[in-house]
PDB file of C-alpha atoms in Angstrom:
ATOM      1  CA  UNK A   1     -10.617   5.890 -18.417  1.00  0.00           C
ATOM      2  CA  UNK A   2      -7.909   3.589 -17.542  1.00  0.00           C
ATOM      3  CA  UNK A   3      -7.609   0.225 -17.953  1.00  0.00           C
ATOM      4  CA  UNK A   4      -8.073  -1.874 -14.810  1.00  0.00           C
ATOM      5  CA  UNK A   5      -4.959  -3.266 -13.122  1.00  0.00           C
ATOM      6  CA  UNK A   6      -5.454  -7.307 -13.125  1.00  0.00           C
ATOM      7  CA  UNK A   7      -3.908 -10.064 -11.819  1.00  0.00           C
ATOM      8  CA  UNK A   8      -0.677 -11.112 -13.666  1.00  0.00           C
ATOM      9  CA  UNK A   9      -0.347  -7.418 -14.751  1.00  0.00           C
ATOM     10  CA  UNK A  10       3.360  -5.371 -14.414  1.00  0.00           C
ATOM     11  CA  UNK A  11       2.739  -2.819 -11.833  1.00  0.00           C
ATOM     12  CA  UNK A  12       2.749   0.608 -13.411  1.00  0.00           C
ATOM     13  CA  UNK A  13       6.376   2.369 -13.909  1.00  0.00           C
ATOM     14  CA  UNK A  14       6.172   5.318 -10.904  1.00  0.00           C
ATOM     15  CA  UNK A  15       8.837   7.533  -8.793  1.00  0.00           C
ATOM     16  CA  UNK A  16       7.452   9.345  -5.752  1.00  0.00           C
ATOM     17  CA  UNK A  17       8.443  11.052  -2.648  1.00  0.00           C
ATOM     18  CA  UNK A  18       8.684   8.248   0.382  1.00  0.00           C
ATOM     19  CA  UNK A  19       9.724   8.290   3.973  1.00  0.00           C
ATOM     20  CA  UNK A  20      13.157   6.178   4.338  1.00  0.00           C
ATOM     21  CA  UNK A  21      14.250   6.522   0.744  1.00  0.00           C
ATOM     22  CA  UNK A  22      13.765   9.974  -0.268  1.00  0.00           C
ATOM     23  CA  UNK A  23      12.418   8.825  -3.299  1.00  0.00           C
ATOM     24  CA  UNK A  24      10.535   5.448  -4.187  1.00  0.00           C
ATOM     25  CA  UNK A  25       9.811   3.738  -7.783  1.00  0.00           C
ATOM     26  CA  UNK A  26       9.345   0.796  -9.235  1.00  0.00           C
ATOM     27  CA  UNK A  27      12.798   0.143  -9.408  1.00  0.00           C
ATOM     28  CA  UNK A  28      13.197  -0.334  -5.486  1.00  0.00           C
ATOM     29  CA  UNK A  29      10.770  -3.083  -6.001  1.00  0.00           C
ATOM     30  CA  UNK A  30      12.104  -5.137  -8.372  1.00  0.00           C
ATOM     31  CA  UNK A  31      13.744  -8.683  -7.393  1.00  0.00           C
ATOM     32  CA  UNK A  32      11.526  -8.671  -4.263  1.00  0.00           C
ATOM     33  CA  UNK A  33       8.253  -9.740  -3.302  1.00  0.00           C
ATOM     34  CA  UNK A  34       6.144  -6.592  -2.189  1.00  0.00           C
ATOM     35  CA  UNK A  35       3.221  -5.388  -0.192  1.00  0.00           C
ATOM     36  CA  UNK A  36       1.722  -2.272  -1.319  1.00  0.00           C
ATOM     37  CA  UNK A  37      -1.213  -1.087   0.919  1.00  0.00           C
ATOM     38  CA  UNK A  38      -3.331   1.654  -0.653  1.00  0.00           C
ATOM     39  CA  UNK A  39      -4.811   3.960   2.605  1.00  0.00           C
ATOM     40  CA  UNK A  40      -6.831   6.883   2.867  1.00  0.00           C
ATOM     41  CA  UNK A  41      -5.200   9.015   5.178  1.00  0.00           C
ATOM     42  CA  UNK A  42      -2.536   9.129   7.772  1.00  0.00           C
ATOM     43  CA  UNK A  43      -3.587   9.454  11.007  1.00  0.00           C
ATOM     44  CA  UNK A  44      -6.963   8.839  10.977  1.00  0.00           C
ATOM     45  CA  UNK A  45      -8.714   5.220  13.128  1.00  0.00           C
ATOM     46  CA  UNK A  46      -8.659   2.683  10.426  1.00  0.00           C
ATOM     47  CA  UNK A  47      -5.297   3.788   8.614  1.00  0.00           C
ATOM     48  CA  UNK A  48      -3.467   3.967  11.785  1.00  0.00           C
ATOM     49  CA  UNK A  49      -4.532   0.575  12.871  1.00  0.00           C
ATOM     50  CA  UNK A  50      -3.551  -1.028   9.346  1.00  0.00           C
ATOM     51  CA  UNK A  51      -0.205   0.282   9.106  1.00  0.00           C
ATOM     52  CA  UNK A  52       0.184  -0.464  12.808  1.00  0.00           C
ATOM     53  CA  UNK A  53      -0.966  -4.008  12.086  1.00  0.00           C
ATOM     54  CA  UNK A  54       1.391  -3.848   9.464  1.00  0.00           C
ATOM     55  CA  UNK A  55       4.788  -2.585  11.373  1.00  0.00           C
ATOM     56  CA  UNK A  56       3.912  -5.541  14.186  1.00  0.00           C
ATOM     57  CA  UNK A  57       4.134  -7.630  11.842  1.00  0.00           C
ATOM     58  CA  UNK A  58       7.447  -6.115   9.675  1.00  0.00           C
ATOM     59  CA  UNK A  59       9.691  -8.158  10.793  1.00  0.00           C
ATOM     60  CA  UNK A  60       7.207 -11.567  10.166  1.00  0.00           C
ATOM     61  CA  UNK A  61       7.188  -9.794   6.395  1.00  0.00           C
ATOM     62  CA  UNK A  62      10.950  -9.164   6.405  1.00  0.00           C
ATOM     63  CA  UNK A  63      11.836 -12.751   7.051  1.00  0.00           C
ATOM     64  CA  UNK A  64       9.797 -14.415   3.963  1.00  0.00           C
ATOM     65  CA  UNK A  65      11.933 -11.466   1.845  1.00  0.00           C
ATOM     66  CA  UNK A  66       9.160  -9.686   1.396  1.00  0.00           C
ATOM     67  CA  UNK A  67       9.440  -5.506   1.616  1.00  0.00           C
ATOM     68  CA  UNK A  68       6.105  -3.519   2.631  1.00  0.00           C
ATOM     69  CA  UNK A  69       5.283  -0.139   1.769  1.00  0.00           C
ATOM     70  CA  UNK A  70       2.173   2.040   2.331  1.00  0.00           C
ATOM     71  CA  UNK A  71       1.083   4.708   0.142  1.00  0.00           C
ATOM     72  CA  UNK A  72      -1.534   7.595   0.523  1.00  0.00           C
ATOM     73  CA  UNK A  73      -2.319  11.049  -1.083  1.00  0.00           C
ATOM     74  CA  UNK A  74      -0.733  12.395   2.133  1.00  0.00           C
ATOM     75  CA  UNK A  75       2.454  14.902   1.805  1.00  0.00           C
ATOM     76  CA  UNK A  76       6.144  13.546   2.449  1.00  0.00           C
ATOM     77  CA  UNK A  77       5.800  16.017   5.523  1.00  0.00           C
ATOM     78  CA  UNK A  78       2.584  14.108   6.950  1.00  0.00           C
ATOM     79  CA  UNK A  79       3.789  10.760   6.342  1.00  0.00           C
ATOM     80  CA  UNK A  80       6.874  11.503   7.869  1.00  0.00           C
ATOM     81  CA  UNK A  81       5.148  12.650  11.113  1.00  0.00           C
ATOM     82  CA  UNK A  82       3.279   9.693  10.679  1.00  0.00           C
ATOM     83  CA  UNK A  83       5.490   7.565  10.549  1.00  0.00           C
ATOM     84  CA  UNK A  84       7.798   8.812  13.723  1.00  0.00           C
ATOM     85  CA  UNK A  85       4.569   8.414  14.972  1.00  0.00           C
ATOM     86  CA  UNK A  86       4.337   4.930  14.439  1.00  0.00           C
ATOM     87  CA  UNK A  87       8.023   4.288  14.624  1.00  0.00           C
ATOM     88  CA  UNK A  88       7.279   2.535  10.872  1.00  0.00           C
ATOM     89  CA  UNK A  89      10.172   0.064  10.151  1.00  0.00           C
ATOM     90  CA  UNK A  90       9.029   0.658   6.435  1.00  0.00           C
ATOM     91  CA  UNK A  91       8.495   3.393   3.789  1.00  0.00           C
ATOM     92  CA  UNK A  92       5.303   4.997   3.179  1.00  0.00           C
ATOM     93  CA  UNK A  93       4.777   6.696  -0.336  1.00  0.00           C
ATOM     94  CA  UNK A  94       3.467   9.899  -0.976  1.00  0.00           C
ATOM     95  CA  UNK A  95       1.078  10.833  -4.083  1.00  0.00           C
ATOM     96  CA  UNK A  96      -0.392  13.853  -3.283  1.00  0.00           C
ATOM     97  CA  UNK A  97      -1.619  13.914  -7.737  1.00  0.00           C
ATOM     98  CA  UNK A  98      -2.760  10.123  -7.183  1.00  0.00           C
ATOM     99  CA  UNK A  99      -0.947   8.975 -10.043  1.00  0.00           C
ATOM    100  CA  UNK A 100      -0.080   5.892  -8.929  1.00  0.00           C
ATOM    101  CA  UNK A 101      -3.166   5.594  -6.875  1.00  0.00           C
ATOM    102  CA  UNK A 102      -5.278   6.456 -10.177  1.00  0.00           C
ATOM    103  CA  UNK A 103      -3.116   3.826 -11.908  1.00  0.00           C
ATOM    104  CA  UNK A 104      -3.851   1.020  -9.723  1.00  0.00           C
ATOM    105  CA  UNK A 105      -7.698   1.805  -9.660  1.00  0.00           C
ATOM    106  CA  UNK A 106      -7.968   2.989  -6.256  1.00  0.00           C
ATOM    107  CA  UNK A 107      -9.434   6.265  -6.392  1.00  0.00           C
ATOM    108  CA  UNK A 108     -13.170   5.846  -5.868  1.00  0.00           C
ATOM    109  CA  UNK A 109     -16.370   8.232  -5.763  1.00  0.00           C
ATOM    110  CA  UNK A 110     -17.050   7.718  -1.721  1.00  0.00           C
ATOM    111  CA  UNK A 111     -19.878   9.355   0.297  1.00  0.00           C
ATOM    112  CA  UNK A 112     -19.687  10.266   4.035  1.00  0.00           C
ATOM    113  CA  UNK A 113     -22.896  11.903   5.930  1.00  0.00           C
ATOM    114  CA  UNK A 114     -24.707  12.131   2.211  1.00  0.00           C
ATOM    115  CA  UNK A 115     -21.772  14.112   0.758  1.00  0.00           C
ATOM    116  CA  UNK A 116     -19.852  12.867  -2.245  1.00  0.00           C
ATOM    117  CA  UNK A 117     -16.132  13.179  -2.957  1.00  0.00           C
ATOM    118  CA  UNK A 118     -13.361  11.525  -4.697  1.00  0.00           C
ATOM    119  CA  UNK A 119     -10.757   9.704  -2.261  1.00  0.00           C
ATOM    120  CA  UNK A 120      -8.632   6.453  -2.116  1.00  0.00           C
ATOM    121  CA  UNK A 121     -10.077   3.379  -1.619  1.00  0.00           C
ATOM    122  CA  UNK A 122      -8.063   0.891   0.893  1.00  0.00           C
ATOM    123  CA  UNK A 123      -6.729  -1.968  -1.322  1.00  0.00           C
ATOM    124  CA  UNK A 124      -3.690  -3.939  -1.055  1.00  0.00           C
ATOM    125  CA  UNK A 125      -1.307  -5.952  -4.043  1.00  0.00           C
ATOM    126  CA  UNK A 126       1.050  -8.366  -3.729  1.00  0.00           C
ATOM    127  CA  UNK A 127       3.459  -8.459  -6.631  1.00  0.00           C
ATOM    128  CA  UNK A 128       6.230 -10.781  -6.946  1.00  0.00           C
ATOM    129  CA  UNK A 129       9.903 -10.037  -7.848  1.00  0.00           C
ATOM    130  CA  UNK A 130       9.256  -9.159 -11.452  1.00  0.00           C
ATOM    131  CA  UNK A 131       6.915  -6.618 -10.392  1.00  0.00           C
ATOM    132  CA  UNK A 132       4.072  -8.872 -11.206  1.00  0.00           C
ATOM    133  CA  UNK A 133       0.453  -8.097  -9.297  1.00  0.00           C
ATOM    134  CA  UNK A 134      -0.045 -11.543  -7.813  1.00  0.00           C
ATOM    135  CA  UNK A 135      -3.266 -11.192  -5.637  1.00  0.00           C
ATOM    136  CA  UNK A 136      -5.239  -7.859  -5.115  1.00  0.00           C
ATOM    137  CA  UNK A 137      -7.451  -7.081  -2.613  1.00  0.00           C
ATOM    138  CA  UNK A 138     -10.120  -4.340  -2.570  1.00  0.00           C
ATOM    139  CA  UNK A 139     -12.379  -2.606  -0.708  1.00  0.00           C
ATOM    140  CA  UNK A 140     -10.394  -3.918   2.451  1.00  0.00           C
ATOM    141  CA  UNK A 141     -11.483  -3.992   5.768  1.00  0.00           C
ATOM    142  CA  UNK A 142      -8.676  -3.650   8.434  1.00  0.00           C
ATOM    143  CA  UNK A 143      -9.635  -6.411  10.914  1.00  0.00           C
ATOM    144  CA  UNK A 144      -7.778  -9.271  10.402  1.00  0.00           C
ATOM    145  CA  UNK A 145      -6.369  -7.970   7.000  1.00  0.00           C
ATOM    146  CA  UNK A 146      -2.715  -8.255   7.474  1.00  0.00           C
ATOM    147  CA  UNK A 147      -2.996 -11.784   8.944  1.00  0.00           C
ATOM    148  CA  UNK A 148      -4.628 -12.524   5.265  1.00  0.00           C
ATOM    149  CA  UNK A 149      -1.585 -11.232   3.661  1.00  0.00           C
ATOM    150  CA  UNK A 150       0.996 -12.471   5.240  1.00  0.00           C
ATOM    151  CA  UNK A 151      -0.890 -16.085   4.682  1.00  0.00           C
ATOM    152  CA  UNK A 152      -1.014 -15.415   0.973  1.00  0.00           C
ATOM    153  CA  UNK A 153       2.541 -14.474   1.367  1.00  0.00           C
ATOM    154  CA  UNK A 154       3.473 -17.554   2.652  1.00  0.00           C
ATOM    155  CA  UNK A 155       1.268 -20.078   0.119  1.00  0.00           C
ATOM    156  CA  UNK A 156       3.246 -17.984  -2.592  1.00  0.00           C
ATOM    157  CA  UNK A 157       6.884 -17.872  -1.196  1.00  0.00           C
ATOM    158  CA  UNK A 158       7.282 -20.719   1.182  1.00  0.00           C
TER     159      UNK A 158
END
Protein backbone atom coordinates (compact mmCIF):
# COMPACT_ATOMS: atom_id res chain seq x y z
CA UNK A 1 0.00 0.00 0.00
CA UNK A 2 1.05 3.42 -0.75
CA UNK A 3 2.04 5.96 1.29
CA UNK A 4 -0.53 8.72 1.85
CA UNK A 5 -0.06 12.00 -0.04
CA UNK A 6 0.25 14.86 2.84
CA UNK A 7 0.39 18.27 3.04
CA UNK A 8 3.81 19.79 2.07
CA UNK A 9 4.36 16.64 -0.10
CA UNK A 10 5.78 16.97 -4.09
CA UNK A 11 2.94 15.85 -6.14
CA UNK A 12 3.77 12.54 -7.76
CA UNK A 13 5.88 12.69 -11.22
CA UNK A 14 2.86 11.64 -13.96
CA UNK A 15 2.22 12.12 -17.94
CA UNK A 16 -1.31 11.41 -19.16
CA UNK A 17 -3.60 11.92 -21.99
CA UNK A 18 -5.59 15.50 -21.44
CA UNK A 19 -8.03 17.53 -23.43
CA UNK A 20 -6.19 20.93 -24.64
CA UNK A 21 -2.66 19.61 -24.38
CA UNK A 22 -2.57 16.30 -25.85
CA UNK A 23 -0.61 15.22 -23.15
CA UNK A 24 -0.40 16.53 -19.41
CA UNK A 25 2.44 15.93 -16.59
CA UNK A 26 3.82 17.33 -13.92
CA UNK A 27 5.91 19.39 -15.87
CA UNK A 28 2.93 21.65 -17.20
CA UNK A 29 2.44 22.39 -13.60
CA UNK A 30 5.42 23.55 -12.43
CA UNK A 31 6.00 27.47 -11.69
CA UNK A 32 2.20 27.78 -11.23
CA UNK A 33 -0.20 27.47 -8.60
CA UNK A 34 -2.71 24.55 -9.48
CA UNK A 35 -6.11 23.12 -8.88
CA UNK A 36 -6.42 19.54 -9.40
CA UNK A 37 -10.03 18.22 -8.86
CA UNK A 38 -10.25 14.43 -8.56
CA UNK A 39 -14.08 13.39 -10.09
CA UNK A 40 -15.80 10.31 -10.60
CA UNK A 41 -17.15 10.45 -13.87
CA UNK A 42 -17.89 12.76 -16.70
CA UNK A 43 -21.19 13.42 -17.28
CA UNK A 44 -22.89 12.29 -14.53
CA UNK A 45 -25.11 15.17 -11.77
CA UNK A 46 -22.47 15.96 -9.29
CA UNK A 47 -19.32 15.91 -11.71
CA UNK A 48 -20.99 18.02 -14.19
CA UNK A 49 -21.99 20.59 -11.70
CA UNK A 50 -18.30 20.74 -10.17
CA UNK A 51 -16.49 21.22 -13.24
CA UNK A 52 -19.25 23.59 -14.32
CA UNK A 53 -18.77 25.44 -11.05
CA UNK A 54 -15.34 25.29 -11.89
CA UNK A 55 -15.28 26.76 -15.72
CA UNK A 56 -17.67 29.84 -14.22
CA UNK A 57 -15.31 30.52 -12.26
CA UNK A 58 -11.94 29.98 -14.78
CA UNK A 59 -11.38 33.09 -15.45
CA UNK A 60 -11.70 34.26 -11.36
CA UNK A 61 -8.83 31.24 -11.16
CA UNK A 62 -6.91 32.54 -14.19
CA UNK A 63 -6.46 35.99 -12.78
CA UNK A 64 -4.75 34.95 -9.25
CA UNK A 65 -2.26 32.78 -11.86
CA UNK A 66 -3.63 29.91 -10.88
CA UNK A 67 -4.26 26.94 -13.78
CA UNK A 68 -7.18 24.28 -13.04
CA UNK A 69 -7.38 20.93 -14.29
CA UNK A 70 -9.83 18.04 -13.67
CA UNK A 71 -8.98 14.52 -13.83
CA UNK A 72 -11.11 11.24 -13.94
CA UNK A 73 -10.69 7.52 -15.00
CA UNK A 74 -12.70 8.65 -18.06
CA UNK A 75 -11.07 8.09 -21.75
CA UNK A 76 -9.43 11.15 -23.70
CA UNK A 77 -12.52 10.43 -26.07
CA UNK A 78 -15.17 11.00 -23.11
CA UNK A 79 -13.54 13.87 -21.65
CA UNK A 80 -13.26 15.42 -24.80
CA UNK A 81 -17.04 15.14 -25.43
CA UNK A 82 -17.27 16.34 -22.12
CA UNK A 83 -15.67 18.95 -22.28
CA UNK A 84 -17.24 20.47 -25.77
CA UNK A 85 -19.96 19.80 -23.70
CA UNK A 86 -19.14 22.12 -21.17
CA UNK A 87 -17.23 24.44 -23.40
CA UNK A 88 -14.26 23.79 -20.49
CA UNK A 89 -11.75 26.74 -20.72
CA UNK A 90 -9.36 24.12 -19.01
CA UNK A 91 -7.84 20.62 -19.44
CA UNK A 92 -9.27 17.62 -18.01
CA UNK A 93 -6.88 14.54 -17.49
CA UNK A 94 -7.50 11.18 -18.36
CA UNK A 95 -6.34 7.99 -16.21
CA UNK A 96 -8.22 5.33 -17.35
CA UNK A 97 -5.19 2.76 -15.00
CA UNK A 98 -5.72 5.37 -12.01
CA UNK A 99 -2.21 5.85 -11.58
CA UNK A 100 -2.23 9.11 -10.63
CA UNK A 101 -5.55 8.78 -9.00
CA UNK A 102 -4.06 5.68 -6.92
CA UNK A 103 -1.09 7.96 -6.19
CA UNK A 104 -2.90 10.72 -4.67
CA UNK A 105 -5.13 8.33 -2.50
CA UNK A 106 -8.27 8.78 -4.22
CA UNK A 107 -9.41 5.52 -5.20
CA UNK A 108 -11.80 4.30 -2.51
CA UNK A 109 -13.94 1.01 -1.80
CA UNK A 110 -17.60 2.85 -2.40
CA UNK A 111 -21.03 1.14 -2.14
CA UNK A 112 -24.16 2.16 -4.14
CA UNK A 113 -27.69 0.22 -3.57
CA UNK A 114 -25.61 -2.44 -1.17
CA UNK A 115 -23.10 -3.20 -3.96
CA UNK A 116 -19.40 -2.65 -3.49
CA UNK A 117 -16.85 -1.44 -6.04
CA UNK A 118 -13.68 0.37 -6.34
CA UNK A 119 -14.05 4.06 -7.86
CA UNK A 120 -12.57 7.62 -7.35
CA UNK A 121 -13.32 9.51 -4.59
CA UNK A 122 -13.97 13.46 -5.30
CA UNK A 123 -11.00 15.31 -3.68
CA UNK A 124 -9.31 18.37 -4.66
CA UNK A 125 -5.26 19.74 -4.04
CA UNK A 126 -3.91 22.84 -4.28
CA UNK A 127 -0.19 22.78 -4.90
CA UNK A 128 1.89 25.73 -5.28
CA UNK A 129 4.50 26.50 -8.00
CA UNK A 130 7.03 23.95 -6.86
CA UNK A 131 4.53 21.36 -7.18
CA UNK A 132 4.00 21.39 -3.50
CA UNK A 133 0.36 19.92 -2.11
CA UNK A 134 -0.66 22.97 -0.12
CA UNK A 135 -4.24 22.13 1.17
CA UNK A 136 -6.21 18.87 0.28
CA UNK A 137 -9.59 18.33 0.47
CA UNK A 138 -11.45 14.98 0.61
CA UNK A 139 -14.46 13.40 0.46
CA UNK A 140 -15.83 16.72 -1.20
CA UNK A 141 -19.17 17.71 -1.53
CA UNK A 142 -19.92 19.94 -4.63
CA UNK A 143 -22.11 22.68 -3.08
CA UNK A 144 -20.28 25.53 -2.41
CA UNK A 145 -16.88 23.71 -3.04
CA UNK A 146 -15.27 25.86 -5.58
CA UNK A 147 -16.14 29.07 -3.67
CA UNK A 148 -13.85 27.26 -0.80
CA UNK A 149 -11.07 27.01 -3.19
CA UNK A 150 -10.82 29.87 -4.76
CA UNK A 151 -10.85 31.50 -0.98
CA UNK A 152 -7.93 29.31 -0.04
CA UNK A 153 -6.48 30.44 -3.25
CA UNK A 154 -6.61 33.80 -2.41
CA UNK A 155 -5.33 33.59 1.58
CA UNK A 156 -2.31 31.74 -0.18
CA UNK A 157 -1.53 33.98 -3.27
CA UNK A 158 -2.89 37.38 -2.58
Amino acid sequence: MMNEISLNDRIPSFSLEATILNTCSDKDMLGHWVVLFIYPKDNTTGCTRETKEFNERYSEFKSLGVKVFGLSKDTLASHISFSRKLDLHFSLISDPQTQLIRKLNAWKEKSMYGKKYMGAERSTFLIDKNLIVKNIWRKVKVGGHVDQIFDKCKELIL
